[in-house]
Coordinates of N, CA and C in Angstrom, one line a residue:
M1 N 9.5 -21.2 7.3 CA 8.8 -20.2 6.6 C 8.8 -18.9 7.4
L2 N 8.8 -17.8 6.7 CA 8.8 -16.5 7.4 C 7.5 -16.3 8.1
C3 N 7.5 -15.7 9.2 CA 6.3 -15.3 9.9 C 5.8 -14.0 9.3
L4 N 4.9 -14.1 8.3 CA 4.4 -13.0 7.6 C 3.3 -12.2 8.3
F5 N 2.5 -12.9 9.1 CA 1.4 -12.2 9.7 C 1.7 -11.8 11.1
V6 N 1.8 -10.4 11.2 CA 2.1 -9.8 12.5 C 1.0 -8.8 12.8
L7 N 0.4 -9.0 14.0 CA -0.7 -8.1 14.4 C -0.2 -6.7 14.6
T8 N -1.0 -5.7 14.3 CA -0.5 -4.3 14.6 C -0.2 -4.1 16.1
A9 N 0.8 -3.2 16.3 CA 1.2 -3.0 17.6 C 0.2 -2.1 18.4
L10 N -0.7 -1.5 17.7 CA -1.6 -0.6 18.4 C -2.8 -1.5 18.9
V11 N -2.7 -1.8 20.2 CA -3.6 -2.7 20.8 C -5.1 -2.2 20.7
V12 N -5.3 -0.9 20.8 CA -6.6 -0.4 20.8 C -7.4 -0.7 19.5
L13 N -6.6 -1.0 18.4 CA -7.3 -1.3 17.1 C -7.6 -2.8 17.0
A14 N -7.0 -3.6 17.9 CA -7.1 -5.1 17.7 C -8.6 -5.5 17.6
A15 N -9.5 -5.0 18.4 CA -10.9 -5.4 18.4 C -11.6 -4.9 17.1
A16 N -11.1 -3.9 16.5 CA -11.7 -3.3 15.4 C -11.4 -3.9 14.1
I17 N -10.3 -4.7 14.0 CA -9.8 -5.3 12.8 C -10.4 -6.7 12.7
P18 N -11.0 -7.0 11.6 CA -11.6 -8.3 11.4 C -10.5 -9.4 11.4
P19 N -10.8 -10.6 11.8 CA -9.8 -11.7 11.9 C -9.1 -11.9 10.6
R20 N -9.7 -11.7 9.4 CA -9.1 -12.1 8.2 C -8.4 -10.9 7.5
V21 N -8.2 -9.8 8.3 CA -7.4 -8.7 7.8 C -6.1 -8.6 8.5
P22 N -5.1 -9.3 8.0 CA -3.8 -9.4 8.7 C -3.0 -8.1 8.7
M23 N -2.4 -7.7 9.8 CA -1.5 -6.6 9.8 C -0.1 -7.1 9.7
L24 N 0.5 -6.9 8.6 CA 1.8 -7.5 8.3 C 2.9 -6.6 8.8
D25 N 4.2 -7.1 8.5 CA 5.3 -6.3 8.6 C 5.3 -5.4 7.4
G26 N 4.2 -5.0 6.9 CA 3.9 -4.3 5.7 C 4.2 -2.9 6.0
R27 N 5.1 -2.8 5.8 CA 6.0 -2.2 6.7 C 6.5 -0.9 6.1
I28 N 7.2 3.2 8.8 CA 8.4 3.9 8.2 C 9.4 3.9 9.3
V29 N 10.5 3.3 9.0 CA 11.6 3.4 9.9 C 12.8 4.1 9.3
G30 N 13.4 5.0 10.1 CA 14.5 5.7 9.6 C 14.2 6.8 8.6
G31 N 12.9 7.2 8.7 CA 12.4 8.3 7.7 C 12.4 9.6 8.4
E32 N 11.4 10.4 7.9 CA 11.3 11.8 8.4 C 9.8 12.2 8.3
E33 N 9.5 13.2 9.1 CA 8.1 13.7 9.0 C 7.9 14.5 7.7
T34 N 6.8 14.3 7.1 CA 6.5 15.0 5.8 C 5.1 15.5 5.8
S35 N 4.6 16.1 4.7 CA 3.3 16.7 4.7 C 2.5 16.2 3.5
I36 N 1.2 16.1 3.7 CA 0.3 15.6 2.7 C 0.4 16.5 1.4
Q37 N 0.9 17.8 1.6 CA 1.1 18.7 0.5 C 2.1 18.2 -0.5
D38 N 3.0 17.4 0.0 CA 4.1 16.8 -0.9 C 3.7 15.4 -1.4
H39 N 2.7 14.9 -0.9 CA 2.3 13.5 -1.3 C 0.7 13.5 -1.3
K40 N 0.1 14.2 -2.2 CA -1.3 14.4 -2.2 C -2.1 13.2 -2.6
Y41 N -1.4 12.2 -3.1 CA -2.0 10.9 -3.5 C -2.2 10.0 -2.3
Q42 N -1.5 10.3 -1.2 CA -1.5 9.4 0.0 C -2.9 9.5 0.7
A43 N -3.4 8.4 1.1 CA -4.7 8.4 1.8 C -4.6 7.3 2.9
S44 N -5.5 7.4 3.9 CA -5.6 6.4 5.0 C -6.8 5.6 4.8
L45 N -6.6 4.3 4.8 CA -7.8 3.3 4.8 C -8.2 3.1 6.2
E46 N -9.4 3.4 6.6 CA -9.9 3.3 7.9 C -10.9 2.1 8.1
Y47 N -10.9 1.5 9.2 CA -11.8 0.4 9.5 C -12.6 0.9 10.8
Y48 N -13.9 1.1 10.6 CA -14.7 1.7 11.7 C -13.9 3.0 12.2
D49 N -13.6 3.8 11.3 CA -13.0 5.2 11.6 C -11.6 5.1 12.2
S50 N -10.9 4.0 12.2 CA -9.5 3.9 12.7 C -8.6 3.5 11.6
H51 N -7.5 4.2 11.5 CA -6.5 3.8 10.5 C -5.9 2.4 10.7
F52 N -5.9 1.7 9.6 CA -5.2 0.4 9.8 C -4.4 0.0 8.5
C53 N -4.5 0.8 7.5 CA -3.7 0.5 6.3 C -3.6 1.8 5.5
G54 N -2.6 1.9 4.6 CA -2.5 3.0 3.7 C -3.1 2.7 2.4
C55 N -3.3 3.7 1.6 CA -3.8 3.5 0.2 C -3.4 4.7 -0.6
S56 N -3.6 4.7 -1.9 CA -3.3 5.8 -2.8 C -4.5 6.1 -3.6
I57 N -4.7 7.4 -3.9 CA -5.7 7.8 -4.8 C -5.2 7.8 -6.2
I58 N -5.8 7.0 -7.1 CA -5.4 6.9 -8.5 C -6.3 7.5 -9.5
A59 N -7.5 7.8 -9.1 CA -8.5 8.5 -9.9 C -9.5 9.1 -8.9
D60 N -10.4 10.0 -9.4 CA -11.3 10.7 -8.5 C -12.1 9.9 -7.6
R61 N -12.5 8.7 -8.0 CA -13.3 7.8 -7.2 C -12.6 6.4 -6.9
W62 N -11.3 6.4 -7.1 CA -10.7 5.1 -6.9 C -9.4 5.2 -6.1
A63 N -9.2 4.2 -5.2 CA -8.0 4.1 -4.4 C -7.4 2.7 -4.6
L64 N -6.1 2.6 -4.4 CA -5.4 1.4 -4.6 C -4.7 1.0 -3.3
T65 N -4.8 -0.3 -2.9 CA -4.2 -0.8 -1.7 C -3.8 -2.2 -1.8
A66 N -3.4 -2.8 -0.7 CA -3.0 -4.2 -0.8 C -4.2 -5.1 -0.5
A67 N -4.2 -6.3 -1.1 CA -5.4 -7.2 -0.8 C -5.4 -7.7 0.6
H68 N -4.3 -7.8 1.3 CA -4.3 -8.2 2.7 C -4.9 -7.2 3.6
C69 N -5.1 -6.0 3.1 CA -5.8 -5.0 3.8 C -7.3 -5.1 3.7
T70 N -7.8 -5.7 2.6 CA -9.2 -5.8 2.4 C -9.8 -7.2 2.6
D71 N -8.9 -8.2 2.7 CA -9.4 -9.6 2.7 C -10.3 -9.8 3.9
G72 N -11.5 -10.1 3.7 CA -12.5 -10.4 4.7 C -13.1 -9.2 5.3
A73 N -12.8 -8.0 4.8 CA -13.3 -6.8 5.4 C -14.7 -6.5 4.9
L74 N -15.5 -5.9 5.7 CA -16.9 -5.5 5.3 C -16.8 -4.1 4.6
T75 N -17.4 -4.0 3.4 CA -17.3 -2.8 2.7 C -17.9 -1.6 3.5
A76 N -19.0 -1.9 4.2 CA -19.7 -0.8 5.0 C -18.8 -0.3 6.1
A77 N -17.8 -1.1 6.6 CA -17.0 -0.7 7.7 C -15.8 0.1 7.3
L78 N -15.5 0.2 5.9 CA -14.3 0.9 5.5 C -14.6 2.3 5.0
S79 N -13.7 3.1 5.2 CA -13.7 4.5 4.7 C -12.3 4.9 4.3
V80 N -12.2 6.0 3.5 CA -10.9 6.5 3.1 C -10.8 7.9 3.4
R81 N -9.7 8.3 4.2 CA -9.5 9.7 4.6 C -8.4 10.3 3.6
V82 N -8.7 11.4 3.0 CA -7.8 12.0 2.1 C -7.5 13.5 2.6
G83 N -6.4 14.0 2.1 CA -6.1 15.5 2.3 C -5.7 15.8 3.7
S84 N -5.1 14.9 4.5 CA -4.7 15.2 5.9 C -3.3 14.5 6.2
S85 N -2.5 15.3 6.8 CA -1.2 14.8 7.3 C -1.3 14.0 8.6
T86 N -2.4 14.2 9.3 CA -2.6 13.7 10.7 C -3.5 12.5 10.7
I87 N -3.0 11.5 11.3 CA -3.8 10.2 11.4 C -5.1 10.4 12.1
G88 N -6.2 10.0 11.5 CA -7.5 9.9 12.2 C -8.2 11.3 12.3
S89 N -7.7 12.3 11.7 CA -8.4 13.6 11.8 C -8.1 14.5 10.6
G90 N -9.0 15.5 10.3 CA -8.8 16.4 9.2 C -9.1 15.8 7.8
G91 N -9.0 16.6 6.8 CA -9.2 16.2 5.5 C -10.6 15.8 5.2
L92 N -10.8 14.9 4.3 CA -12.2 14.5 3.9 C -12.3 13.0 4.0
V93 N -13.4 12.5 4.6 CA -13.6 11.1 4.7 C -14.6 10.6 3.7
L94 N -14.3 9.6 2.9 CA -15.2 9.1 1.9 C -15.6 7.6 2.2
L95 N -16.8 7.3 2.0 CA -17.3 6.0 2.2 C -16.9 5.1 1.0
V96 N -16.8 3.8 1.2 CA -16.5 2.8 0.2 C -17.7 2.1 -0.3
T97 N -17.8 2.0 -1.7 CA -19.0 1.4 -2.2 C -18.7 -0.1 -2.7
S98 N -17.5 -0.3 -3.1 CA -17.1 -1.7 -3.5 C -15.6 -1.9 -3.4
I99 N -15.3 -3.2 -3.2 CA -13.9 -3.7 -3.1 C -13.6 -4.6 -4.3
H100 N -12.6 -4.4 -5.0 CA -12.2 -5.3 -6.1 C -10.9 -5.9 -5.8
Q101 N -10.9 -7.0 -5.0 CA -9.7 -7.7 -4.6 C -9.3 -8.7 -5.6
H102 N -8.1 -8.8 -5.9 CA -7.6 -9.7 -7.0 C -8.0 -11.1 -6.6
S103 N -8.6 -11.8 -7.6 CA -9.2 -13.2 -7.3 C -8.1 -14.2 -7.1
S104 N -6.8 -13.9 -7.4 CA -5.7 -14.9 -7.2 C -5.0 -14.6 -6.0
F105 N -5.4 -13.6 -5.2 CA -4.7 -13.3 -3.9 C -4.5 -14.5 -3.0
D106 N -3.3 -14.7 -2.6 CA -3.0 -15.8 -1.7 C -2.6 -15.3 -0.3
P107 N -3.5 -15.5 0.7 CA -3.2 -14.9 2.0 C -2.0 -15.5 2.7
I108 N -1.5 -16.6 2.3 CA -0.4 -17.3 2.9 C 0.9 -16.7 2.3
T109 N 1.0 -16.7 1.0 CA 2.3 -16.2 0.3 C 2.2 -14.7 0.0
L110 N 1.1 -14.2 0.1 CA 0.8 -12.7 -0.3 C 1.1 -12.4 -1.8
D111 N 1.0 -13.5 -2.6 CA 1.1 -13.2 -4.0 C -0.2 -12.6 -4.5
Y112 N -0.2 -11.7 -5.5 CA -1.3 -11.0 -6.1 C -1.9 -10.1 -5.0
D113 N -1.1 -9.4 -4.2 CA -1.5 -8.6 -3.1 C -2.0 -7.2 -3.5
I114 N -3.1 -7.2 -4.1 CA -3.6 -5.9 -4.7 C -5.1 -5.8 -4.6
S115 N -5.7 -4.7 -4.3 CA -7.1 -4.4 -4.3 C -7.4 -3.0 -4.8
L116 N -8.5 -2.9 -5.5 CA -9.0 -1.6 -5.9 C -10.2 -1.3 -5.1
I117 N -10.3 0.0 -4.6 CA -11.4 0.4 -3.8 C -12.2 1.5 -4.5
K118 N -13.5 1.3 -4.7 CA -14.3 2.4 -5.3 C -14.9 3.2 -4.2
L119 N -14.8 4.5 -4.4 CA -15.3 5.5 -3.4 C -16.7 6.0 -3.7
A120 N -17.5 6.3 -2.7 CA -18.9 6.7 -2.9 C -19.0 8.1 -3.6
A121 N -17.9 8.9 -3.4 CA -17.9 10.2 -4.0 C -16.5 10.6 -4.5
P122 N -16.4 11.5 -5.4 CA -15.0 11.9 -5.8 C -14.2 12.4 -4.7
A123 N -12.9 12.2 -4.8 CA -11.9 12.7 -3.8 C -11.5 14.1 -4.1
N124 N -12.5 15.0 -4.0 CA -12.3 16.4 -4.3 C -11.9 17.1 -3.0
H125 N -10.6 17.3 -2.9 CA -10.0 18.0 -1.8 C -8.8 18.8 -2.3
P126 N -8.6 20.0 -1.8 CA -7.4 20.8 -2.4 C -6.1 20.1 -2.1
L127 N -6.0 19.2 -1.1 CA -4.7 18.5 -0.9 C -4.8 17.1 -1.3
T128 N -5.6 16.8 -2.3 CA -5.6 15.5 -2.9 C -5.5 15.5 -4.4
Q129 N -4.6 14.6 -4.9 CA -4.4 14.6 -6.3 C -4.0 13.1 -6.7
P130 N -4.6 12.5 -7.7 CA -4.3 11.2 -8.1 C -2.8 11.0 -8.5
I131 N -2.3 9.8 -8.2 CA -0.9 9.5 -8.7 C -1.0 8.6 -10.0
N132 N -0.1 8.8 -10.9 CA -0.1 8.0 -12.1 C 0.5 6.6 -11.7
L133 N 0.1 5.6 -12.5 CA 0.6 4.3 -12.3 C 1.6 3.9 -13.4
V134 N 2.6 3.2 -13.0 CA 3.6 2.8 -14.1 C 3.0 1.7 -14.9
D135 N 3.4 1.6 -16.2 CA 3.0 0.5 -17.0 C 4.2 -0.4 -17.4
E136 N 5.4 0.0 -16.9 CA 6.6 -0.9 -17.1 C 7.2 -1.0 -15.7
E137 N 7.7 -2.2 -15.4 CA 8.4 -2.4 -14.1 C 9.6 -1.5 -13.9
V138 N 9.6 -1.0 -12.7 CA 10.7 0.0 -12.3 C 12.0 -0.8 -12.3
L139 N 13.1 -0.1 -12.8 CA 14.4 -0.7 -12.8 C 15.1 -0.8 -11.4
P140 N 16.1 -1.6 -11.3 CA 16.8 -1.7 -10.0 C 17.6 -0.4 -9.8
D141 N 17.9 -0.1 -8.5 CA 18.7 1.1 -8.1 C 18.0 2.4 -8.4
V142 N 16.7 2.4 -8.4 CA 15.9 3.6 -8.6 C 15.5 4.1 -7.2
P143 N 15.7 5.4 -6.9 CA 15.3 5.9 -5.6 C 13.7 6.0 -5.5
V144 N 13.1 5.5 -4.5 CA 11.7 5.5 -4.4 C 11.3 6.0 -3.0
V145 N 10.2 6.7 -2.8 CA 9.8 7.2 -1.5 C 8.5 6.5 -1.1
V146 N 8.6 6.0 0.1 CA 7.4 5.3 0.7 C 6.9 6.2 1.8
T147 N 5.5 6.3 1.9 CA 4.9 7.2 2.8 C 3.8 6.4 3.6
G148 N 3.6 6.9 4.8 CA 2.5 6.3 5.6 C 2.6 6.7 7.1
W149 N 1.6 6.2 7.9 CA 1.5 6.5 9.3 C 1.9 5.3 10.1
G150 N 2.6 4.4 9.5 CA 3.0 3.1 10.2 C 4.0 3.4 11.3
T151 N 4.3 2.3 12.1 CA 5.2 2.4 13.2 C 6.6 2.9 12.8
T152 N 7.3 3.6 13.6 CA 8.6 4.1 13.3 C 9.7 3.2 13.8
S153 N 9.3 2.1 14.4 CA 10.2 1.0 14.8 C 9.5 -0.3 14.9
E154 N 10.2 -1.4 14.7 CA 9.5 -2.7 14.7 C 8.8 -2.9 16.1
G155 N 7.5 -3.1 16.0 CA 6.8 -3.3 17.3 C 6.4 -2.0 18.0
G156 N 6.6 -0.9 17.4 CA 6.4 0.4 18.0 C 4.9 0.8 17.8
S157 N 4.7 2.1 18.0 CA 3.4 2.7 17.9 C 3.2 3.4 16.5
L158 N 2.0 3.6 16.1 CA 1.7 4.3 14.9 C 2.1 5.7 15.0
S159 N 2.6 6.3 13.9 CA 2.9 7.8 13.9 C 1.7 8.6 13.8
S160 N 1.6 9.7 14.5 CA 0.4 10.6 14.4 C 0.5 11.5 13.2
T161 N 1.7 11.7 12.6 CA 1.9 12.5 11.5 C 2.5 11.7 10.3
L162 N 2.2 12.1 9.1 CA 2.7 11.4 7.9 C 4.2 11.3 7.9
Q163 N 4.8 10.2 7.6 CA 6.2 10.0 7.5 C 6.6 9.5 6.1
R164 N 7.8 9.7 5.8 CA 8.3 9.2 4.5 C 9.8 8.7 4.6
V165 N 10.1 7.8 3.8 CA 11.5 7.2 3.8 C 11.9 7.0 2.3
V166 N 13.1 7.3 2.0 CA 13.6 7.1 0.6 C 14.6 5.8 0.6
V167 N 14.3 4.9 -0.2 CA 15.1 3.7 -0.3 C 15.3 3.5 -1.8
H168 N 16.1 2.4 -2.2 CA 16.4 2.1 -3.6 C 15.9 0.7 -3.9
T169 N 15.3 0.6 -5.1 CA 14.9 -0.7 -5.6 C 16.1 -1.6 -5.8
I170 N 15.9 -2.9 -5.7 CA 16.9 -3.9 -6.0 C 16.4 -4.9 -7.0
T171 N 17.2 -5.8 -7.5 CA 16.8 -6.8 -8.4 C 16.0 -7.9 -7.8
R172 N 15.2 -8.5 -8.5 CA 14.4 -9.6 -8.0 C 15.3 -10.8 -7.5
Q173 N 16.4 -11.0 -8.2 CA 17.4 -12.0 -7.8 C 17.9 -11.7 -6.4
Q174 N 18.3 -10.4 -6.2 CA 18.8 -10.0 -4.8 C 17.7 -10.2 -3.8
C175 N 16.5 -9.9 -4.1 CA 15.4 -10.1 -3.1 C 15.2 -11.6 -2.9
Q176 N 15.3 -12.4 -3.9 CA 15.1 -13.9 -3.7 C 16.2 -14.5 -2.9
S177 N 17.4 -13.8 -2.8 CA 18.5 -14.4 -2.0 C 18.1 -14.2 -0.5
S178 N 17.2 -13.3 -0.2 CA 16.7 -13.2 1.2 C 15.5 -14.0 1.5
Y179 N 14.5 -14.1 0.5 CA 13.2 -14.7 0.7 C 13.0 -15.9 -0.1
G180 N 13.9 -16.3 -1.0 CA 13.7 -17.5 -1.8 C 12.5 -17.4 -2.8
S181 N 11.8 -18.5 -2.9 CA 10.8 -18.6 -3.9 C 9.5 -17.9 -3.6
L182 N 9.5 -17.3 -2.4 CA 8.3 -16.4 -2.0 C 8.2 -15.2 -2.9
I183 N 9.3 -14.8 -3.5 CA 9.3 -13.6 -4.4 C 9.0 -14.0 -5.8
T184 N 7.9 -13.4 -6.3 CA 7.4 -13.7 -7.6 C 7.4 -12.5 -8.5
N185 N 7.0 -12.7 -9.8 CA 7.0 -11.5 -10.7 C 6.0 -10.5 -10.3
R186 N 5.0 -10.8 -9.4 CA 4.1 -9.9 -8.9 C 4.6 -9.0 -7.8
M187 N 5.9 -9.1 -7.5 CA 6.5 -8.4 -6.4 C 7.8 -7.7 -6.9
I188 N 8.1 -6.5 -6.3 CA 9.3 -5.9 -6.4 C 9.9 -5.5 -5.0
C189 N 11.1 -5.3 -4.9 CA 11.7 -5.1 -3.6 C 12.6 -3.8 -3.5
A190 N 12.7 -3.3 -2.3 CA 13.5 -2.1 -2.1 C 14.1 -2.1 -0.7
G191 N 15.3 -1.5 -0.6 CA 16.0 -1.4 0.7 C 16.7 -2.7 1.0
G192 N 16.9 -3.0 2.3 CA 17.5 -4.2 2.7 C 18.9 -4.0 3.3
W193 N 19.3 -2.7 3.4 CA 20.6 -2.4 4.0 C 20.5 -2.1 5.5
G194 N 19.2 -2.1 6.0 CA 19.0 -1.8 7.4 C 18.8 -0.3 7.7
G195 N 18.0 0.0 8.7 CA 17.9 1.4 9.2 C 16.8 2.1 8.5
K196 N 16.4 1.7 7.3 CA 15.3 2.5 6.6 C 14.3 1.4 6.0
D197 N 13.0 1.6 6.2 CA 12.1 0.7 5.7 C 10.7 1.2 6.0
S198 N 9.7 0.6 5.4 CA 8.3 0.8 5.9 C 8.1 -0.2 7.0
C199 N 6.9 0.0 7.7 CA 6.7 -0.9 8.9 C 5.2 -1.1 9.1
Q200 N 4.8 -1.7 10.2 CA 3.4 -2.0 10.5 C 2.5 -0.8 10.4
G201 N 1.4 -0.9 9.7 CA 0.5 0.2 9.5 C 0.7 1.0 8.2
D202 N 1.9 0.7 7.5 CA 2.1 1.3 6.2 C 1.6 0.4 5.1
S203 N 1.2 -0.8 5.4 CA 0.7 -1.8 4.5 C -0.4 -1.1 3.5
G204 N -0.3 -1.5 2.3 CA -1.3 -0.9 1.3 C -1.0 0.4 0.8
G205 N 0.0 1.1 1.4 CA 0.4 2.5 1.0 C 1.2 2.5 -0.3
P206 N 1.5 3.7 -0.8 CA 2.2 3.8 -2.1 C 3.7 3.9 -1.9
M207 N 4.4 3.2 -2.9 CA 5.8 3.4 -3.2 C 5.8 4.3 -4.4
A208 N 6.4 5.5 -4.4 CA 6.4 6.4 -5.5 C 7.9 6.6 -6.0
V209 N 8.1 6.8 -7.3 CA 9.4 7.1 -7.8 C 9.8 8.5 -7.2
Y210 N 11.0 8.6 -6.6 CA 11.4 9.8 -5.9 C 11.8 10.9 -6.9
G211 N 11.2 12.1 -6.7 CA 11.5 13.3 -7.5 C 10.7 13.3 -8.8
G212 N 10.5 14.6 -9.3 CA 9.7 14.7 -10.5 C 8.3 14.4 -10.4
N213 N 7.6 14.0 -11.4 CA 6.2 13.7 -11.4 C 5.9 12.5 -10.6
S214 N 4.8 12.4 -9.8 CA 4.5 11.3 -9.0 C 4.1 10.1 -9.8
V215 N 4.8 9.0 -9.7 CA 4.4 7.8 -10.4 C 4.6 6.6 -9.4
Q216 N 3.6 5.7 -9.4 CA 3.6 4.7 -8.4 C 3.9 3.3 -9.0
P217 N 5.1 2.7 -8.6 CA 5.5 1.4 -9.1 C 5.2 0.3 -8.1
G218 N 4.8 0.6 -6.9 CA 4.7 -0.4 -5.8 C 3.7 -0.1 -4.8
I219 N 3.2 -1.1 -4.1 CA 2.3 -1.0 -2.9 C 3.0 -1.8 -1.8
V220 N 3.0 -1.1 -0.6 CA 3.6 -1.8 0.6 C 2.9 -3.1 0.8
S221 N 3.7 -4.2 0.9 CA 3.1 -5.5 1.0 C 3.6 -6.2 2.3
W222 N 4.9 -6.7 2.3 CA 5.3 -7.4 3.4 C 6.8 -7.4 3.5
G223 N 7.4 -8.1 4.5 CA 8.8 -8.2 4.7 C 9.0 -8.9 6.1
R224 N 10.3 -9.2 6.3 CA 10.6 -9.8 7.6 C 11.1 -8.7 8.6
G225 N 10.3 -8.5 9.6 CA 10.6 -7.4 10.5 C 10.5 -6.0 9.8
C226 N 11.2 -5.0 10.4 CA 11.2 -3.7 9.8 C 12.7 -3.2 9.9
A227 N 13.2 -2.8 8.7 CA 14.5 -2.3 8.6 C 15.6 -3.2 9.1
R228 N 15.4 -4.5 8.9 CA 16.4 -5.5 9.3 C 17.4 -5.6 8.2
P229 N 18.8 -5.5 8.5 CA 19.8 -5.7 7.4 C 19.6 -7.1 6.7
G230 N 19.6 -7.1 5.4 CA 19.5 -8.3 4.6 C 18.1 -8.7 4.3
Y231 N 17.1 -7.9 4.8 CA 15.7 -8.2 4.5 C 15.0 -7.0 3.9
P232 N 15.0 -6.9 2.6 CA 14.3 -5.7 2.0 C 12.8 -5.7 2.2
G233 N 12.2 -4.6 1.9 CA 10.8 -4.5 1.9 C 10.3 -5.0 0.6
V234 N 9.1 -5.7 0.7 CA 8.5 -6.3 -0.5 C 7.3 -5.6 -0.9
Y235 N 7.1 -5.2 -2.1 CA 6.0 -4.4 -2.6 C 5.3 -5.1 -3.8
T236 N 4.0 -4.9 -3.9 CA 3.3 -5.4 -5.0 C 3.8 -4.6 -6.3
N237 N 4.0 -5.4 -7.3 CA 4.5 -4.8 -8.6 C 3.4 -4.3 -9.4
V238 N 3.1 -3.0 -9.3 CA 2.0 -2.3 -9.9 C 2.0 -2.5 -11.4
A239 N 3.1 -2.5 -12.1 CA 3.2 -2.6 -13.5 C 2.6 -3.9 -14.0
Y240 N 2.8 -5.0 -13.2 CA 2.2 -6.3 -13.6 C 0.7 -6.3 -13.7
F241 N 0.1 -5.4 -12.9 CA -1.4 -5.3 -12.8 C -2.0 -4.1 -13.5
H242 N -1.2 -3.5 -14.3 CA -1.7 -2.3 -15.0 C -2.9 -2.5 -15.8
D243 N -2.9 -3.6 -16.6 CA -4.1 -3.9 -17.4 C -5.3 -4.3 -16.6
W244 N -5.0 -5.1 -15.5 CA -6.1 -5.5 -14.6 C -6.8 -4.3 -14.0
I245 N -6.0 -3.3 -13.6 CA -6.6 -2.1 -13.0 C -7.4 -1.3 -14.0
T246 N -6.8 -1.1 -15.2 CA -7.5 -0.4 -16.3 C -8.8 -1.0 -16.7
E247 N -8.8 -2.4 -16.7 CA -10.0 -3.1 -17.1 C -11.2 -2.9 -16.1
I248 N -10.8 -3.0 -14.8 CA -11.9 -2.9 -13.8 C -12.4 -1.5 -13.8
I249 N -11.6 -0.5 -13.8 CA -12.1 0.9 -13.8 C -12.9 1.2 -15.1
S250 N -12.5 0.7 -16.2 CA -13.2 0.9 -17.5 C -14.6 0.3 -17.4
K251 N -14.7 -1.0 -16.9 CA -16.0 -1.7 -16.8 C -16.9 -0.9 -15.9
E252 N -16.4 -0.4 -14.8 CA -17.2 0.3 -13.8 C -17.7 1.6 -14.4
S253 N -16.9 2.2 -15.2 CA -17.3 3.5 -15.8 C -18.4 3.3 -16.9
I254 N -18.3 2.1 -17.6 CA -19.4 1.8 -18.6 C -20.7 1.5 -17.9
Q255 N -20.6 0.9 -16.7 CA -21.9 0.6 -16.0 C -22.6 1.8 -15.5
L256 N -21.8 2.9 -15.3 CA -22.4 4.1 -14.8 C -23.1 4.9 -15.9
I257 N -22.8 4.6 -17.2 CA -23.4 5.4 -18.3 C -24.8 4.9 -18.5

């Protein structure tokens, strides 16, 4: 079985991350520096004020991330930083009021790897804008852009500035040829030719369709190593969870009335 659970290479964060929040090969390698101005939906999920996962802003008080980033985490220990290209500084920091982790999440296989995070206040910042979510699964061979502050090499250090990499989606069958039955309908895959990938610290961050209006079909989830030939990055299939996301946000909105 693949070794899915890999601790973050940033040793200084080790004590800050709770035991049940695994840092996977959730995995930017072979990319380039970018700016939050070009990816206003990107946000940093912080644990006791230190970045440990990515997330995306999908509504004024809602962020989307991977369940392996929230599993076992204390709500009071989490915050979301928006509107900054620099890790750990700038922008606006918002407290978290609740975590809606999918009840079917499997920490071993990483199936149903998705969580919704409710923010204590609206993400009102000039460099923040929600991303739209797909309602149909993205097709193969579509260029997608993955952003984050993750390591720029397998086992390396986190990037201080926001990075991005463009890869192409592949078929589920192609992905299963690398990972077998671990790949389910709740997952989509991209890359796999080596040299370009997401990496540790990018987990929970957005995969967006490249060019045009920002639409998010995936969440950085897991993979074997970073940018290894033959091992694509695996992402949570956002389209599969579209109704689940809508239902939770709708229920919370009704409760506020």
